[in-house]
Amino acid sequence: MSARFNLTLCLALACVSAASGQRLHPQVRLLDAQGQPVVQTGAPIDTLKTCDGCHDAAYIQAHHFHSQAGQGEPTHPGARPWDLSPGLFGRWDPLTYRRLSPKDDPRVDLTPEAWTRQGTRHVGGGPAVGAQLDCFLCHVNDPDHEARLRALSAGQGAWAATATLSGARPAFIIPSDDPARPWRYDPAAFEPDGHLKRGALNLQTPSDKNCGLCHGAVAGLQDEITLSTGIEHWETETTGQIFSAQRIKRSQINIEEKTQLGRPWDVHSERMLSCTSCHHAANHPSAFAERSETRPDHLKHDARILTMSQYLHRPNHNFTKGDSAQGTIEESLDHSMRRCEGCHDANAVHDWLPYKSRHMQALLCETCHIPKLYAPARQQTDWTLIDTQAQPLVAYRGLEGDGEDRAALVTGFHPVILPRDGEATAPKKLAPHNLITSWFWIERSGATHTPARLVDLKAAFLIGDRHHPDLIKALDTDGDGALKGAELRLDTADKVAAARARLIAVGVSDPQISGEIQPYSLHHGVAAGRFVLKSCEACHDESSHLTRPFELSSYVPFGATARLVGDTNVSLNGEIVGEAGRLVFKPDTREAGHYILGHNSTPYADLLGLLSLLGVLLGVTGHGGLRFLAARRQRSK
Amino acid sequence: MTTRKLFLYSAQERFWHWVQAALIFGLLFTGAVIRYPSALSFFNFEISIYVHNVLAFLLFAHALLALFYFFTSGQIKQYKIERSGLVNGLVKQVIYYSYGIFKGAVHPFHPSEEKRLNLLQRMSYLFLLNVLLPLQVISGVLIFFAAELSAWITPIGGLPVLLEVHAGAAWIFFTFIIMHMYLTTTGDTVMQHVMTMVVGYEVIEEKHQHKKEEA
């Protein structure tokens, strides 16, 4: 009776709320750091003070890996020597390039303050200096991410969360000309006691769009999906994944043979799943399931789950996660998420597939269910020279033309299949990935190796908005007095020497070009039905999908080599070869411990078999011939 | 000159032989498609897998039934190799096939209803049915249940080893069949032995037979 009553009440509240265009969350008082309503003080919003009345904000900020960003976590074995943590705060990334410097670094690149100003992909709090955990970034339906980034960039971290709320419509946070108070509050949106009026702020559980602000392109059914390259669309940039229920053929991207692509960008999105369906709070009552590592063997299900009020007071913000190649942060949470098998019974639907168990043992579901990506992904980043905007040379796979050109033809790309560690099975399961190769200068001082700082690259290679004359002299092949396009490649010894001399001239110690390959595993952009890889011959053939050569870099800086980044969960089984100036990875499934019927075979059995067959054929032919001759001779006698 | 029929193979044995031959040919062909799908792309890989598995289980069942038949009918004695006269018999056969056959000599072995297989045949079949066939069956079953039996097959090298052993044994089967087919042509006429396996008997010319015995 009580449960039925509660359910009815919840439904009624939901209906009333939906009808009035409001969420279930009660209206809040926006408070400043002193706990006073901001509408009265005009001070920036303090998220901890504002939310703390109902939620344990201090707890949320303290344990939250999105906020802590790896601070205090040790690096993994194989990490770069200059990495300070496995997270955004300390793990160098060649795509963003800037490096967080340790306290005693004599050649500082990024201080924590400068790191905070960069802002991108960090929710505040944790190691951020002067920028609180920004609850609004994930919990309002119309955050202004750009305004937040501008505030951070301007060193106004205290105003970052306030800036985020400036996206609310109708607007109640309005830009101001006062540099000390860049935002002001519209009193008309507030009740006399400081509470926001109904409808002013839609607080909610995070939507896909909230996640997409930092994680990549997501789109609702009515949103326009356009070609968008750049690290602000992180997952899309690194993997080509777009999380949307829209049919690919309906997008605004110029995709090759688009009319054939009647599938959604991601089937899970089409089936109404959102990011939080899988990446939910670890203690969410409706999704909680104790991990097998900690669950007593005799217990199938622990019924002692939190009540909703307990959960809402202290929602665990360490969201469940898988074990991606690129995700090195908070390893303790790896595999806490339900993977495909957690929801789907593959055995119930793969009747056409022979040797089901064997295939499931050898492959992650994604290998067949993400056969191709239809947005371009980063292939290479070359920081050995920068353009006049101080940007690296970037190339994409699956794209013909310029990433900035919305009409550029997107051909899409087939991911490379790599064996992934961390599975209990042997051999390791094969999974689809993108590989991004980065070229950059390493500064060497004694035993210390660090990437050359961006400030030094600028000083060495640029004078104002032009390249340094020494570089122009060495690299300007068309003689137009400027360097652009392929001229910015250090593909000969002379060009490398010229760039190296410039770096030494600005104080970079013993610069050497280094190359790194970063794997990005693919788990979104999932297809179903006829868009799935189903043909046996796709893998069980000489030209197997599993060993398709994968271009790592369209050119190689002279004398440079590239190695797989050390702290990842995949290995490059196969060989990296130079082909016509390109760098290509040729996977070898045998080396990875997989024997693919119809693709792999050792020559020994066939060689011995052929030799014995040849011997027998020669024997019977010779013997038969002699018999024939003997019979003729006898007949003639 | 009179003739008589020497009955060598019962209907059950002939049926066993030809069914086994068909199954082995089918297995060799589909096995080749599975191993070399690019070279034999005119035949469907997926269908080949199914057909190969079905044929393999049919061959296994067929072999079990044959074993039952040979034991219960007493015909298993046809495959028995006696130690006495082993070397002498082998030498005679080697001399016959390497020399006498070209001179029109009479085969040193004369089949009878009680003893229809010569020494080389018995040794070949013994190897084929007791070594090669079980090797194929065991490796095939382990490959078929590779996922379920991974704990068993991993210590012996896993699928890479099993599949190469299976392929190697298939090559030996293929080689044997070529040799076997050639040797069927070494009767009095090219088709004599094949016809015997079709109709079950050889037609013996009594006079000729006497001559052979005198020789």
mmCIF file of N, CA, C and O in Angstrom, chain A residues 363-394:
data_model
loop_
_atom_site.group_PDB
_atom_site.id
_atom_site.type_symbol
_atom_site.label_atom_id
_atom_site.label_comp_id
_atom_site.label_asym_id
_atom_site.label_seq_id
_atom_site.Cartn_x
_atom_site.Cartn_y
_atom_site.Cartn_z
ATOM 1 N N LEU A 363 36.758 -11.571 -28.446
ATOM 2 C CA LEU A 363 36.428 -10.217 -28.905
ATOM 3 C C LEU A 363 35.598 -9.460 -27.882
ATOM 4 O O LEU A 363 34.728 -10.043 -27.244
ATOM 5 N N LEU A 364 35.864 -8.183 -27.770
ATOM 6 C CA LEU A 364 34.905 -7.330 -27.076
ATOM 7 C C LEU A 364 33.746 -7.088 -28.044
ATOM 8 O O LEU A 364 33.938 -7.087 -29.257
ATOM 9 N N CYS A 365 32.564 -6.877 -27.522
ATOM 10 C CA CYS A 365 31.385 -6.665 -28.369
ATOM 11 C C CYS A 365 31.638 -5.528 -29.357
ATOM 12 O O CYS A 365 31.179 -5.554 -30.500
ATOM 13 N N GLU A 366 32.408 -4.525 -28.900
ATOM 14 C CA GLU A 366 32.638 -3.338 -29.717
ATOM 15 C C GLU A 366 33.353 -3.674 -31.024
ATOM 16 O O GLU A 366 33.229 -2.938 -32.010
ATOM 17 N N THR A 367 34.103 -4.737 -31.040
ATOM 18 C CA THR A 367 34.881 -5.053 -32.244
ATOM 19 C C THR A 367 33.970 -5.242 -33.450
ATOM 20 O O THR A 367 34.311 -4.821 -34.554
ATOM 21 N N CYS A 368 32.826 -5.875 -33.243
ATOM 22 C CA CYS A 368 31.880 -6.052 -34.345
ATOM 23 C C CYS A 368 30.828 -4.943 -34.363
ATOM 24 O O CYS A 368 30.318 -4.602 -35.424
ATOM 25 N N HIS A 369 30.519 -4.413 -33.204
ATOM 26 C CA HIS A 369 29.424 -3.438 -33.121
ATOM 27 C C HIS A 369 29.881 -1.987 -33.340
ATOM 28 O O HIS A 369 29.047 -1.083 -33.344
ATOM 29 N N ILE A 370 31.186 -1.779 -33.451
ATOM 30 C CA ILE A 370 31.674 -0.450 -33.865
ATOM 31 C C ILE A 370 32.623 -0.697 -35.038
ATOM 32 O O ILE A 370 33.832 -0.540 -34.932
ATOM 33 N N PRO A 371 32.055 -1.089 -36.177
ATOM 34 C CA PRO A 371 32.933 -1.458 -37.289
ATOM 35 C C PRO A 371 33.546 -0.260 -37.995
ATOM 36 O O PRO A 371 34.601 -0.376 -38.603
ATOM 37 N N LYS A 372 32.866 0.874 -37.900
ATOM 38 C CA LYS A 372 33.381 2.046 -38.605
ATOM 39 C C LYS A 372 32.899 3.315 -37.912
ATOM 40 O O LYS A 372 31.790 3.340 -37.376
ATOM 41 N N LEU A 373 33.732 4.332 -37.948
ATOM 42 C CA LEU A 373 33.353 5.623 -37.379
ATOM 43 C C LEU A 373 33.082 6.598 -38.515
ATOM 44 O O LEU A 373 33.816 6.619 -39.505
ATOM 45 N N TYR A 374 32.035 7.390 -38.366
ATOM 46 C CA TYR A 374 31.620 8.263 -39.457
ATOM 47 C C TYR A 374 31.882 9.742 -39.170
ATOM 48 O O TYR A 374 31.333 10.605 -39.840
ATOM 49 N N ALA A 375 32.693 9.998 -38.172
ATOM 50 C CA ALA A 375 33.202 11.354 -37.975
ATOM 51 C C ALA A 375 34.721 11.225 -37.984
ATOM 52 O O ALA A 375 35.251 10.184 -37.608
ATOM 53 N N PRO A 376 35.417 12.258 -38.439
ATOM 54 C CA PRO A 376 36.877 12.140 -38.480
ATOM 55 C C PRO A 376 37.469 12.107 -37.075
ATOM 56 O O PRO A 376 36.851 12.587 -36.131
ATOM 57 N N ALA A 377 38.625 11.514 -36.978
ATOM 58 C CA ALA A 377 39.320 11.481 -35.686
ATOM 59 C C ALA A 377 40.768 11.897 -35.911
ATOM 60 O O ALA A 377 41.322 11.710 -36.994
ATOM 61 N N ARG A 378 41.347 12.428 -34.867
ATOM 62 C CA ARG A 378 42.739 12.887 -34.964
ATOM 63 C C ARG A 378 43.650 11.708 -35.291
ATOM 64 O O ARG A 378 43.540 10.643 -34.687
ATOM 65 N N GLN A 379 44.523 11.896 -36.253
ATOM 66 C CA GLN A 379 45.511 10.865 -36.587
ATOM 67 C C GLN A 379 46.897 11.246 -36.066
ATOM 68 O O GLN A 379 47.590 10.414 -35.518
ATOM 69 N N GLN A 380 47.253 12.500 -36.241
ATOM 70 C CA GLN A 380 48.589 12.892 -35.821
ATOM 71 C C GLN A 380 48.616 14.352 -35.410
ATOM 72 O O GLN A 380 47.814 15.167 -35.880
ATOM 73 N N THR A 381 49.524 14.644 -34.524
ATOM 74 C CA THR A 381 49.732 16.007 -34.044
ATOM 75 C C THR A 381 51.226 16.251 -34.084
ATOM 76 O O THR A 381 51.983 15.485 -33.500
ATOM 77 N N ASP A 382 51.632 17.286 -34.788
ATOM 78 C CA ASP A 382 53.059 17.530 -34.956
ATOM 79 C C ASP A 382 53.425 18.858 -34.333
ATOM 80 O O ASP A 382 53.105 19.927 -34.866
ATOM 81 N N TRP A 383 54.093 18.774 -33.175
ATOM 82 C CA TRP A 383 54.537 19.984 -32.484
ATOM 83 C C TRP A 383 55.988 20.311 -32.810
ATOM 84 O O TRP A 383 56.566 21.201 -32.183
ATOM 85 N N THR A 384 56.586 19.608 -33.765
ATOM 86 C CA THR A 384 57.997 19.899 -34.056
ATOM 87 C C THR A 384 58.145 21.263 -34.710
ATOM 88 O O THR A 384 59.193 21.866 -34.661
ATOM 89 N N LEU A 385 57.061 21.712 -35.346
ATOM 90 C CA LEU A 385 56.976 23.098 -35.796
ATOM 91 C C LEU A 385 55.561 23.568 -35.508
ATOM 92 O O LEU A 385 54.637 22.754 -35.476
ATOM 93 N N ILE A 386 55.419 24.867 -35.319
ATOM 94 C CA ILE A 386 54.071 25.404 -35.084
ATOM 95 C C ILE A 386 53.762 26.411 -36.188
ATOM 96 O O ILE A 386 54.668 26.947 -36.820
ATOM 97 N N ASP A 387 52.458 26.613 -36.395
ATOM 98 C CA ASP A 387 52.097 27.603 -37.410
ATOM 99 C C ASP A 387 52.115 28.996 -36.774
ATOM 100 O O ASP A 387 52.459 29.154 -35.594
ATOM 101 N N THR A 388 51.756 29.975 -37.536
ATOM 102 C CA THR A 388 51.857 31.351 -37.023
ATOM 103 C C THR A 388 50.858 31.633 -35.893
ATOM 104 O O THR A 388 50.974 32.632 -35.197
ATOM 105 N N GLN A 389 49.877 30.721 -35.711
ATOM 106 C CA GLN A 389 48.952 30.845 -34.582
ATOM 107 C C GLN A 389 49.434 30.032 -33.389
ATOM 108 O O GLN A 389 48.681 29.783 -32.448
ATOM 109 N N ALA A 390 50.668 29.564 -33.466
ATOM 110 C CA ALA A 390 51.271 28.718 -32.413
ATOM 111 C C ALA A 390 50.520 27.403 -32.239
ATOM 112 O O ALA A 390 50.442 26.859 -31.139
ATOM 113 N N GLN A 391 49.979 26.895 -33.327
ATOM 114 C CA GLN A 391 49.264 25.621 -33.293
ATOM 115 C C GLN A 391 50.085 24.547 -34.015
ATOM 116 O O GLN A 391 50.847 24.862 -34.932
ATOM 117 N N PRO A 392 49.903 23.319 -33.607
ATOM 118 C CA PRO A 392 50.667 22.249 -34.260
ATOM 119 C C PRO A 392 50.042 21.895 -35.613
ATOM 120 O O PRO A 392 48.924 22.308 -35.920
ATOM 121 N N LEU A 393 50.770 21.121 -36.383
ATOM 122 C CA LEU A 393 50.191 20.569 -37.617
ATOM 123 C C LEU A 393 49.371 19.347 -37.232
ATOM 124 O O LEU A 393 49.874 18.430 -36.584
ATOM 125 N N VAL A 394 48.134 19.351 -37.644
ATOM 126 C CA VAL A 394 47.221 18.269 -37.244
ATOM 127 C C VAL A 394 46.682 17.597 -38.496
ATOM 128 O O VAL A 394 46.405 18.254 -39.497
#
